[in-house]
Amino acid sequence: MNDMGLRRLAAAGLITGSAFGLAGSFLESDAWRGLAWGLDGSALVMASAILVLLCHRRHQELAAAGFLCFLAGQTLVVSGAAMSLADSTASFGSGAALWSVGLVLISSSNCWPALVRGLGFAAAALFGLTALQIFVGTALTPLSRPLPFFAYPLFVATMIGWAHTLLKASGLPAGPGDQPT
Protein backbone atom coordinates (compact mmCIF):
# COMPACT_ATOMS: atom_id res chain seq x y z
CA MET A 1 0.00 0.00 0.00
CA ASN A 2 1.35 3.44 -0.87
CA ASP A 3 1.92 6.27 1.60
CA MET A 4 -1.39 8.03 0.87
CA GLY A 5 -3.32 4.77 1.27
CA LEU A 6 -1.73 4.20 4.68
CA ARG A 7 -2.40 7.80 5.70
CA ARG A 8 -6.07 7.42 4.72
CA LEU A 9 -6.37 4.14 6.61
CA ALA A 10 -4.78 5.65 9.73
CA ALA A 11 -7.03 8.73 9.46
CA ALA A 12 -10.10 6.50 9.10
CA GLY A 13 -9.06 4.61 12.23
CA LEU A 14 -8.58 7.86 14.16
CA ILE A 15 -11.94 9.23 13.07
CA THR A 16 -13.75 5.94 13.71
CA GLY A 17 -12.11 5.59 17.11
CA SER A 18 -12.97 9.16 18.02
CA ALA A 19 -16.61 8.76 17.00
CA PHE A 20 -17.21 5.43 18.78
CA GLY A 21 -15.22 6.48 21.84
CA LEU A 22 -17.17 9.67 22.31
CA ALA A 23 -20.47 7.93 21.58
CA GLY A 24 -19.68 5.22 24.12
CA SER A 25 -19.18 7.87 26.78
CA PHE A 26 -22.85 8.82 26.50
CA LEU A 27 -24.40 5.34 26.32
CA GLU A 28 -26.24 4.14 29.42
CA SER A 29 -26.19 0.42 28.59
CA ASP A 30 -23.00 -1.44 29.62
CA ALA A 31 -23.40 -3.73 26.59
CA TRP A 32 -23.72 -0.91 24.03
CA ARG A 33 -20.97 1.11 25.71
CA GLY A 34 -18.72 -1.97 25.65
CA LEU A 35 -19.41 -2.49 21.96
CA ALA A 36 -18.73 1.16 21.13
CA TRP A 37 -15.53 1.21 23.18
CA GLY A 38 -14.41 -2.12 21.72
CA LEU A 39 -14.78 -0.71 18.19
CA ASP A 40 -13.15 2.55 19.28
CA GLY A 41 -10.17 0.80 20.82
CA SER A 42 -9.66 -1.57 17.91
CA ALA A 43 -9.73 1.29 15.40
CA LEU A 44 -7.24 3.31 17.45
CA VAL A 45 -4.86 0.37 17.87
CA MET A 46 -4.89 -0.16 14.09
CA ALA A 47 -4.36 3.55 13.42
CA SER A 48 -1.54 3.73 15.97
CA ALA A 49 0.27 0.76 14.46
CA ILE A 50 0.14 2.40 11.03
CA LEU A 51 1.24 5.74 12.48
CA VAL A 52 4.28 4.13 14.10
CA LEU A 53 5.34 2.97 10.64
CA LEU A 54 4.51 6.22 8.86
CA CYS A 55 6.30 8.37 11.42
CA HIS A 56 9.33 6.09 11.42
CA ARG A 57 9.49 6.25 7.60
CA ARG A 58 9.47 10.05 7.79
CA HIS A 59 12.19 10.02 10.45
CA GLN A 60 9.79 11.41 13.04
CA GLU A 61 11.11 9.06 15.72
CA LEU A 62 9.66 10.97 18.68
CA ALA A 63 6.16 10.72 17.19
CA ALA A 64 6.75 7.03 16.32
CA ALA A 65 7.77 6.28 19.91
CA GLY A 66 4.73 8.23 21.13
CA PHE A 67 2.40 6.17 18.98
CA LEU A 68 3.96 2.99 20.40
CA CYS A 69 3.19 4.22 23.93
CA PHE A 70 -0.28 5.31 22.83
CA LEU A 71 -0.90 1.88 21.26
CA ALA A 72 0.16 0.13 24.48
CA GLY A 73 -2.16 2.36 26.50
CA GLN A 74 -5.03 1.81 24.12
CA THR A 75 -4.70 -1.96 24.40
CA LEU A 76 -5.00 -1.67 28.19
CA VAL A 77 -8.06 0.55 27.88
CA VAL A 78 -9.79 -1.67 25.33
CA SER A 79 -9.15 -4.71 27.55
CA GLY A 80 -11.72 -3.25 29.95
CA ALA A 81 -14.32 -2.28 27.34
CA ALA A 82 -16.64 -5.17 28.18
CA MET A 83 -16.25 -4.74 31.96
CA SER A 84 -18.37 -2.63 34.26
CA LEU A 85 -17.02 0.88 34.73
CA ALA A 86 -15.85 0.10 38.29
CA ASP A 87 -14.16 -3.16 37.26
CA SER A 88 -12.23 -1.50 34.44
CA THR A 89 -10.65 1.20 36.62
CA ALA A 90 -7.23 -0.44 37.03
CA SER A 91 -6.72 -1.14 33.32
CA PHE A 92 -8.13 2.28 32.46
CA GLY A 93 -5.74 4.03 34.88
CA SER A 94 -2.76 2.20 33.40
CA GLY A 95 -3.95 2.97 29.89
CA ALA A 96 -4.53 6.63 30.72
CA ALA A 97 -0.95 6.87 32.04
CA LEU A 98 0.38 5.49 28.76
CA TRP A 99 -1.96 7.71 26.74
CA SER A 100 -0.47 10.64 28.64
CA VAL A 101 3.12 9.59 27.93
CA GLY A 102 2.29 8.90 24.28
CA LEU A 103 0.51 12.22 23.84
CA VAL A 104 3.50 14.10 25.31
CA LEU A 105 5.91 12.38 22.92
CA ILE A 106 3.64 12.78 19.89
CA SER A 107 2.95 16.43 20.72
CA SER A 108 6.67 17.10 21.18
CA SER A 109 7.25 16.16 17.55
CA ASN A 110 7.25 18.98 15.01
CA CYS A 111 5.19 16.97 12.51
CA TRP A 112 1.86 18.28 13.84
CA PRO A 113 0.41 21.81 13.69
CA ALA A 114 0.88 23.93 16.81
CA LEU A 115 -2.83 23.87 17.72
CA VAL A 116 -2.94 20.06 17.53
CA ARG A 117 0.22 19.83 19.63
CA GLY A 118 -1.30 22.16 22.24
CA LEU A 119 -4.48 20.10 22.41
CA GLY A 120 -2.37 16.95 22.78
CA PHE A 121 -0.37 18.43 25.66
CA ALA A 122 -3.57 19.52 27.41
CA ALA A 123 -5.15 16.06 27.00
CA ALA A 124 -1.89 14.48 28.24
CA ALA A 125 -1.98 16.59 31.39
CA LEU A 126 -5.58 15.66 32.13
CA PHE A 127 -5.03 11.94 31.51
CA GLY A 128 -1.82 12.03 33.55
CA LEU A 129 -3.72 13.59 36.45
CA THR A 130 -6.47 10.98 36.05
CA ALA A 131 -3.93 8.13 36.14
CA LEU A 132 -2.21 9.63 39.18
CA GLN A 133 -5.52 9.85 41.03
CA ILE A 134 -6.35 6.23 40.19
CA PHE A 135 -2.87 5.06 41.21
CA VAL A 136 -3.21 6.68 44.65
CA GLY A 137 -6.60 5.08 45.21
CA THR A 138 -9.13 7.72 44.24
CA ALA A 139 -12.35 6.00 43.21
CA LEU A 140 -12.60 7.05 39.56
CA THR A 141 -14.09 5.26 36.58
CA PRO A 142 -13.60 5.97 32.86
CA LEU A 143 -16.66 8.27 33.05
CA SER A 144 -16.02 10.09 36.33
CA ARG A 145 -16.52 13.85 36.28
CA PRO A 146 -14.72 16.15 36.02
CA LEU A 147 -11.84 13.83 35.17
CA PRO A 148 -11.45 11.92 32.99
CA PHE A 149 -14.80 12.83 31.38
CA PHE A 150 -13.77 16.35 30.35
CA ALA A 151 -10.42 15.16 28.96
CA TYR A 152 -12.16 13.29 26.13
CA PRO A 153 -13.14 16.34 24.03
CA LEU A 154 -9.49 17.49 23.99
CA PHE A 155 -8.41 13.94 23.17
CA VAL A 156 -10.89 13.68 20.29
CA ALA A 157 -9.92 17.11 18.96
CA THR A 158 -6.26 16.02 19.00
CA MET A 159 -7.02 12.85 17.06
CA ILE A 160 -9.13 14.76 14.52
CA GLY A 161 -6.16 17.13 14.12
CA TRP A 162 -3.89 14.16 13.46
CA ALA A 163 -6.37 12.79 10.90
CA HIS A 164 -6.63 16.19 9.18
CA THR A 165 -2.84 16.44 8.94
CA LEU A 166 -2.63 12.93 7.48
CA LEU A 167 -5.24 13.71 4.83
CA LYS A 168 -3.59 16.91 3.61
CA ALA A 169 -1.77 16.49 0.32
CA SER A 170 1.61 17.04 2.00
CA GLY A 171 0.92 14.62 4.88
CA LEU A 172 3.53 14.29 7.58
CA PRO A 173 6.65 16.40 7.11
CA ALA A 174 10.05 14.78 7.02
CA GLY A 175 11.99 14.75 10.25
CA PRO A 176 15.56 15.96 10.72
CA GLY A 177 17.04 12.64 9.61
CA ASP A 178 15.19 12.65 6.27
CA GLN A 179 17.51 14.64 4.07
CA PRO A 180 17.24 14.61 0.26
CA THR A 181 20.11 12.80 -1.49
PDB file of C-alpha atoms in Angstrom:
ATOM      1  CA  MET A   1       0.000   0.000   0.000  1.00  0.00           C
ATOM      2  CA  ASN A   2       1.346   3.440  -0.866  1.00  0.00           C
ATOM      3  CA  ASP A   3       1.919   6.266   1.603  1.00  0.00           C
ATOM      4  CA  MET A   4      -1.389   8.032   0.871  1.00  0.00           C
ATOM      5  CA  GLY A   5      -3.317   4.769   1.267  1.00  0.00           C
ATOM      6  CA  LEU A   6      -1.727   4.199   4.681  1.00  0.00           C
ATOM      7  CA  ARG A   7      -2.396   7.801   5.700  1.00  0.00           C
ATOM      8  CA  ARG A   8      -6.068   7.424   4.716  1.00  0.00           C
ATOM      9  CA  LEU A   9      -6.368   4.144   6.614  1.00  0.00           C
ATOM     10  CA  ALA A  10      -4.784   5.651   9.732  1.00  0.00           C
ATOM     11  CA  ALA A  11      -7.030   8.726   9.455  1.00  0.00           C
ATOM     12  CA  ALA A  12     -10.095   6.498   9.099  1.00  0.00           C
ATOM     13  CA  GLY A  13      -9.060   4.610  12.234  1.00  0.00           C
ATOM     14  CA  LEU A  14      -8.581   7.863  14.160  1.00  0.00           C
ATOM     15  CA  ILE A  15     -11.945   9.233  13.068  1.00  0.00           C
ATOM     16  CA  THR A  16     -13.745   5.936  13.708  1.00  0.00           C
ATOM     17  CA  GLY A  17     -12.108   5.589  17.112  1.00  0.00           C
ATOM     18  CA  SER A  18     -12.968   9.162  18.020  1.00  0.00           C
ATOM     19  CA  ALA A  19     -16.609   8.759  16.999  1.00  0.00           C
ATOM     20  CA  PHE A  20     -17.205   5.434  18.777  1.00  0.00           C
ATOM     21  CA  GLY A  21     -15.217   6.475  21.838  1.00  0.00           C
ATOM     22  CA  LEU A  22     -17.166   9.671  22.308  1.00  0.00           C
ATOM     23  CA  ALA A  23     -20.474   7.929  21.577  1.00  0.00           C
ATOM     24  CA  GLY A  24     -19.681   5.224  24.118  1.00  0.00           C
ATOM     25  CA  SER A  25     -19.183   7.870  26.784  1.00  0.00           C
ATOM     26  CA  PHE A  26     -22.855   8.817  26.505  1.00  0.00           C
ATOM     27  CA  LEU A  27     -24.397   5.343  26.324  1.00  0.00           C
ATOM     28  CA  GLU A  28     -26.241   4.136  29.415  1.00  0.00           C
ATOM     29  CA  SER A  29     -26.187   0.416  28.594  1.00  0.00           C
ATOM     30  CA  ASP A  30     -23.003  -1.442  29.616  1.00  0.00           C
ATOM     31  CA  ALA A  31     -23.401  -3.730  26.588  1.00  0.00           C
ATOM     32  CA  TRP A  32     -23.722  -0.906  24.028  1.00  0.00           C
ATOM     33  CA  ARG A  33     -20.969   1.114  25.708  1.00  0.00           C
ATOM     34  CA  GLY A  34     -18.724  -1.970  25.651  1.00  0.00           C
ATOM     35  CA  LEU A  35     -19.411  -2.489  21.956  1.00  0.00           C
ATOM     36  CA  ALA A  36     -18.729   1.165  21.133  1.00  0.00           C
ATOM     37  CA  TRP A  37     -15.531   1.214  23.179  1.00  0.00           C
ATOM     38  CA  GLY A  38     -14.414  -2.123  21.716  1.00  0.00           C
ATOM     39  CA  LEU A  39     -14.777  -0.706  18.191  1.00  0.00           C
ATOM     40  CA  ASP A  40     -13.151   2.548  19.282  1.00  0.00           C
ATOM     41  CA  GLY A  41     -10.168   0.798  20.817  1.00  0.00           C
ATOM     42  CA  SER A  42      -9.662  -1.575  17.909  1.00  0.00           C
ATOM     43  CA  ALA A  43      -9.729   1.287  15.398  1.00  0.00           C
ATOM     44  CA  LEU A  44      -7.237   3.308  17.453  1.00  0.00           C
ATOM     45  CA  VAL A  45      -4.855   0.369  17.873  1.00  0.00           C
ATOM     46  CA  MET A  46      -4.891  -0.159  14.090  1.00  0.00           C
ATOM     47  CA  ALA A  47      -4.360   3.554  13.416  1.00  0.00           C
ATOM     48  CA  SER A  48      -1.544   3.727  15.974  1.00  0.00           C
ATOM     49  CA  ALA A  49       0.274   0.760  14.457  1.00  0.00           C
ATOM     50  CA  ILE A  50       0.142   2.401  11.032  1.00  0.00           C
ATOM     51  CA  LEU A  51       1.238   5.744  12.479  1.00  0.00           C
ATOM     52  CA  VAL A  52       4.283   4.130  14.101  1.00  0.00           C
ATOM     53  CA  LEU A  53       5.340   2.967  10.635  1.00  0.00           C
ATOM     54  CA  LEU A  54       4.509   6.218   8.862  1.00  0.00           C
ATOM     55  CA  CYS A  55       6.301   8.374  11.422  1.00  0.00           C
ATOM     56  CA  HIS A  56       9.326   6.088  11.418  1.00  0.00           C
ATOM     57  CA  ARG A  57       9.485   6.245   7.601  1.00  0.00           C
ATOM     58  CA  ARG A  58       9.468  10.047   7.792  1.00  0.00           C
ATOM     59  CA  HIS A  59      12.194  10.022  10.455  1.00  0.00           C
ATOM     60  CA  GLN A  60       9.786  11.414  13.042  1.00  0.00           C
ATOM     61  CA  GLU A  61      11.111   9.059  15.722  1.00  0.00           C
ATOM     62  CA  LEU A  62       9.660  10.973  18.685  1.00  0.00           C
ATOM     63  CA  ALA A  63       6.161  10.718  17.193  1.00  0.00           C
ATOM     64  CA  ALA A  64       6.747   7.034  16.322  1.00  0.00           C
ATOM     65  CA  ALA A  65       7.765   6.282  19.908  1.00  0.00           C
ATOM     66  CA  GLY A  66       4.735   8.230  21.126  1.00  0.00           C
ATOM     67  CA  PHE A  67       2.399   6.169  18.977  1.00  0.00           C
ATOM     68  CA  LEU A  68       3.957   2.989  20.397  1.00  0.00           C
ATOM     69  CA  CYS A  69       3.191   4.223  23.927  1.00  0.00           C
ATOM     70  CA  PHE A  70      -0.281   5.315  22.833  1.00  0.00           C
ATOM     71  CA  LEU A  71      -0.903   1.884  21.264  1.00  0.00           C
ATOM     72  CA  ALA A  72       0.159   0.128  24.479  1.00  0.00           C
ATOM     73  CA  GLY A  73      -2.156   2.356  26.497  1.00  0.00           C
ATOM     74  CA  GLN A  74      -5.033   1.811  24.121  1.00  0.00           C
ATOM     75  CA  THR A  75      -4.703  -1.964  24.400  1.00  0.00           C
ATOM     76  CA  LEU A  76      -5.004  -1.672  28.186  1.00  0.00           C
ATOM     77  CA  VAL A  77      -8.060   0.554  27.879  1.00  0.00           C
ATOM     78  CA  VAL A  78      -9.793  -1.674  25.327  1.00  0.00           C
ATOM     79  CA  SER A  79      -9.154  -4.708  27.554  1.00  0.00           C
ATOM     80  CA  GLY A  80     -11.724  -3.249  29.945  1.00  0.00           C
ATOM     81  CA  ALA A  81     -14.316  -2.278  27.342  1.00  0.00           C
ATOM     82  CA  ALA A  82     -16.638  -5.171  28.185  1.00  0.00           C
ATOM     83  CA  MET A  83     -16.253  -4.744  31.962  1.00  0.00           C
ATOM     84  CA  SER A  84     -18.368  -2.634  34.260  1.00  0.00           C
ATOM     85  CA  LEU A  85     -17.017   0.879  34.734  1.00  0.00           C
ATOM     86  CA  ALA A  86     -15.846   0.103  38.290  1.00  0.00           C
ATOM     87  CA  ASP A  87     -14.161  -3.158  37.263  1.00  0.00           C
ATOM     88  CA  SER A  88     -12.230  -1.499  34.445  1.00  0.00           C
ATOM     89  CA  THR A  89     -10.653   1.203  36.622  1.00  0.00           C
ATOM     90  CA  ALA A  90      -7.232  -0.443  37.028  1.00  0.00           C
ATOM     91  CA  SER A  91      -6.721  -1.139  33.320  1.00  0.00           C
ATOM     92  CA  PHE A  92      -8.134   2.280  32.457  1.00  0.00           C
ATOM     93  CA  GLY A  93      -5.741   4.026  34.879  1.00  0.00           C
ATOM     94  CA  SER A  94      -2.758   2.200  33.399  1.00  0.00           C
ATOM     95  CA  GLY A  95      -3.950   2.970  29.887  1.00  0.00           C
ATOM     96  CA  ALA A  96      -4.526   6.628  30.725  1.00  0.00           C
ATOM     97  CA  ALA A  97      -0.954   6.871  32.041  1.00  0.00           C
ATOM     98  CA  LEU A  98       0.379   5.488  28.764  1.00  0.00           C
ATOM     99  CA  TRP A  99      -1.959   7.715  26.745  1.00  0.00           C
ATOM    100  CA  SER A 100      -0.470  10.642  28.636  1.00  0.00           C
ATOM    101  CA  VAL A 101       3.120   9.590  27.926  1.00  0.00           C
ATOM    102  CA  GLY A 102       2.289   8.898  24.284  1.00  0.00           C
ATOM    103  CA  LEU A 103       0.514  12.225  23.844  1.00  0.00           C
ATOM    104  CA  VAL A 104       3.497  14.098  25.306  1.00  0.00           C
ATOM    105  CA  LEU A 105       5.913  12.380  22.924  1.00  0.00           C
ATOM    106  CA  ILE A 106       3.641  12.780  19.894  1.00  0.00           C
ATOM    107  CA  SER A 107       2.947  16.431  20.720  1.00  0.00           C
ATOM    108  CA  SER A 108       6.673  17.095  21.180  1.00  0.00           C
ATOM    109  CA  SER A 109       7.251  16.162  17.552  1.00  0.00           C
ATOM    110  CA  ASN A 110       7.250  18.976  15.013  1.00  0.00           C
ATOM    111  CA  CYS A 111       5.194  16.970  12.510  1.00  0.00           C
ATOM    112  CA  TRP A 112       1.861  18.284  13.842  1.00  0.00           C
ATOM    113  CA  PRO A 113       0.411  21.807  13.687  1.00  0.00           C
ATOM    114  CA  ALA A 114       0.882  23.927  16.814  1.00  0.00           C
ATOM    115  CA  LEU A 115      -2.826  23.868  17.716  1.00  0.00           C
ATOM    116  CA  VAL A 116      -2.937  20.060  17.532  1.00  0.00           C
ATOM    117  CA  ARG A 117       0.215  19.831  19.628  1.00  0.00           C
ATOM    118  CA  GLY A 118      -1.299  22.157  22.236  1.00  0.00           C
ATOM    119  CA  LEU A 119      -4.482  20.101  22.407  1.00  0.00           C
ATOM    120  CA  GLY A 120      -2.370  16.949  22.780  1.00  0.00           C
ATOM    121  CA  PHE A 121      -0.372  18.433  25.662  1.00  0.00           C
ATOM    122  CA  ALA A 122      -3.570  19.522  27.409  1.00  0.00           C
ATOM    123  CA  ALA A 123      -5.148  16.057  27.000  1.00  0.00           C
ATOM    124  CA  ALA A 124      -1.893  14.482  28.239  1.00  0.00           C
ATOM    125  CA  ALA A 125      -1.979  16.594  31.385  1.00  0.00           C
ATOM    126  CA  LEU A 126      -5.581  15.658  32.130  1.00  0.00           C
ATOM    127  CA  PHE A 127      -5.030  11.942  31.508  1.00  0.00           C
ATOM    128  CA  GLY A 128      -1.823  12.035  33.545  1.00  0.00           C
ATOM    129  CA  LEU A 129      -3.720  13.585  36.446  1.00  0.00           C
ATOM    130  CA  THR A 130      -6.468  10.978  36.049  1.00  0.00           C
ATOM    131  CA  ALA A 131      -3.929   8.135  36.144  1.00  0.00           C
ATOM    132  CA  LEU A 132      -2.209   9.625  39.175  1.00  0.00           C
ATOM    133  CA  GLN A 133      -5.520   9.848  41.026  1.00  0.00           C
ATOM    134  CA  ILE A 134      -6.352   6.227  40.189  1.00  0.00           C
ATOM    135  CA  PHE A 135      -2.869   5.060  41.215  1.00  0.00           C
ATOM    136  CA  VAL A 136      -3.213   6.682  44.655  1.00  0.00           C
ATOM    137  CA  GLY A 137      -6.597   5.078  45.215  1.00  0.00           C
ATOM    138  CA  THR A 138      -9.132   7.723  44.236  1.00  0.00           C
ATOM    139  CA  ALA A 139     -12.353   5.998  43.207  1.00  0.00           C
ATOM    140  CA  LEU A 140     -12.601   7.047  39.556  1.00  0.00           C
ATOM    141  CA  THR A 141     -14.094   5.260  36.576  1.00  0.00           C
ATOM    142  CA  PRO A 142     -13.604   5.972  32.862  1.00  0.00           C
ATOM    143  CA  LEU A 143     -16.662   8.268  33.047  1.00  0.00           C
ATOM    144  CA  SER A 144     -16.020  10.092  36.332  1.00  0.00           C
ATOM    145  CA  ARG A 145     -16.520  13.849  36.278  1.00  0.00           C
ATOM    146  CA  PRO A 146     -14.720  16.150  36.016  1.00  0.00           C
ATOM    147  CA  LEU A 147     -11.839  13.825  35.165  1.00  0.00           C
ATOM    148  CA  PRO A 148     -11.451  11.924  32.994  1.00  0.00           C
ATOM    149  CA  PHE A 149     -14.802  12.834  31.379  1.00  0.00           C
ATOM    150  CA  PHE A 150     -13.768  16.347  30.345  1.00  0.00           C
ATOM    151  CA  ALA A 151     -10.425  15.161  28.961  1.00  0.00           C
ATOM    152  CA  TYR A 152     -12.160  13.290  26.135  1.00  0.00           C
ATOM    153  CA  PRO A 153     -13.138  16.342  24.032  1.00  0.00           C
ATOM    154  CA  LEU A 154      -9.492  17.490  23.985  1.00  0.00           C
ATOM    155  CA  PHE A 155      -8.409  13.943  23.169  1.00  0.00           C
ATOM    156  CA  VAL A 156     -10.890  13.676  20.286  1.00  0.00           C
ATOM    157  CA  ALA A 157      -9.922  17.110  18.962  1.00  0.00           C
ATOM    158  CA  THR A 158      -6.263  16.022  18.997  1.00  0.00           C
ATOM    159  CA  MET A 159      -7.024  12.845  17.055  1.00  0.00           C
ATOM    160  CA  ILE A 160      -9.134  14.765  14.523  1.00  0.00           C
ATOM    161  CA  GLY A 161      -6.162  17.127  14.116  1.00  0.00           C
ATOM    162  CA  TRP A 162      -3.888  14.161  13.456  1.00  0.00           C
ATOM    163  CA  ALA A 163      -6.366  12.794  10.902  1.00  0.00           C
ATOM    164  CA  HIS A 164      -6.630  16.187   9.181  1.00  0.00           C
ATOM    165  CA  THR A 165      -2.843  16.439   8.944  1.00  0.00           C
ATOM    166  CA  LEU A 166      -2.625  12.934   7.484  1.00  0.00           C
ATOM    167  CA  LEU A 167      -5.241  13.708   4.830  1.00  0.00           C
ATOM    168  CA  LYS A 168      -3.592  16.906   3.612  1.00  0.00           C
ATOM    169  CA  ALA A 169      -1.767  16.487   0.317  1.00  0.00           C
ATOM    170  CA  SER A 170       1.610  17.036   1.997  1.00  0.00           C
ATOM    171  CA  GLY A 171       0.920  14.621   4.881  1.00  0.00           C
ATOM    172  CA  LEU A 172       3.530  14.287   7.583  1.00  0.00           C
ATOM    173  CA  PRO A 173       6.648  16.395   7.110  1.00  0.00           C
ATOM    174  CA  ALA A 174      10.046  14.775   7.018  1.00  0.00           C
ATOM    175  CA  GLY A 175      11.989  14.753  10.250  1.00  0.00           C
ATOM    176  CA  PRO A 176      15.557  15.963  10.716  1.00  0.00           C
ATOM    177  CA  GLY A 177      17.041  12.641   9.612  1.00  0.00           C
ATOM    178  CA  ASP A 178      15.190  12.654   6.271  1.00  0.00           C
ATOM    179  CA  GLN A 179      17.512  14.635   4.065  1.00  0.00           C
ATOM    180  CA  PRO A 180      17.240  14.606   0.255  1.00  0.00           C
ATOM    181  CA  THR A 181      20.106  12.803  -1.485  1.00  0.00           C
TER     182      THR A 181
END
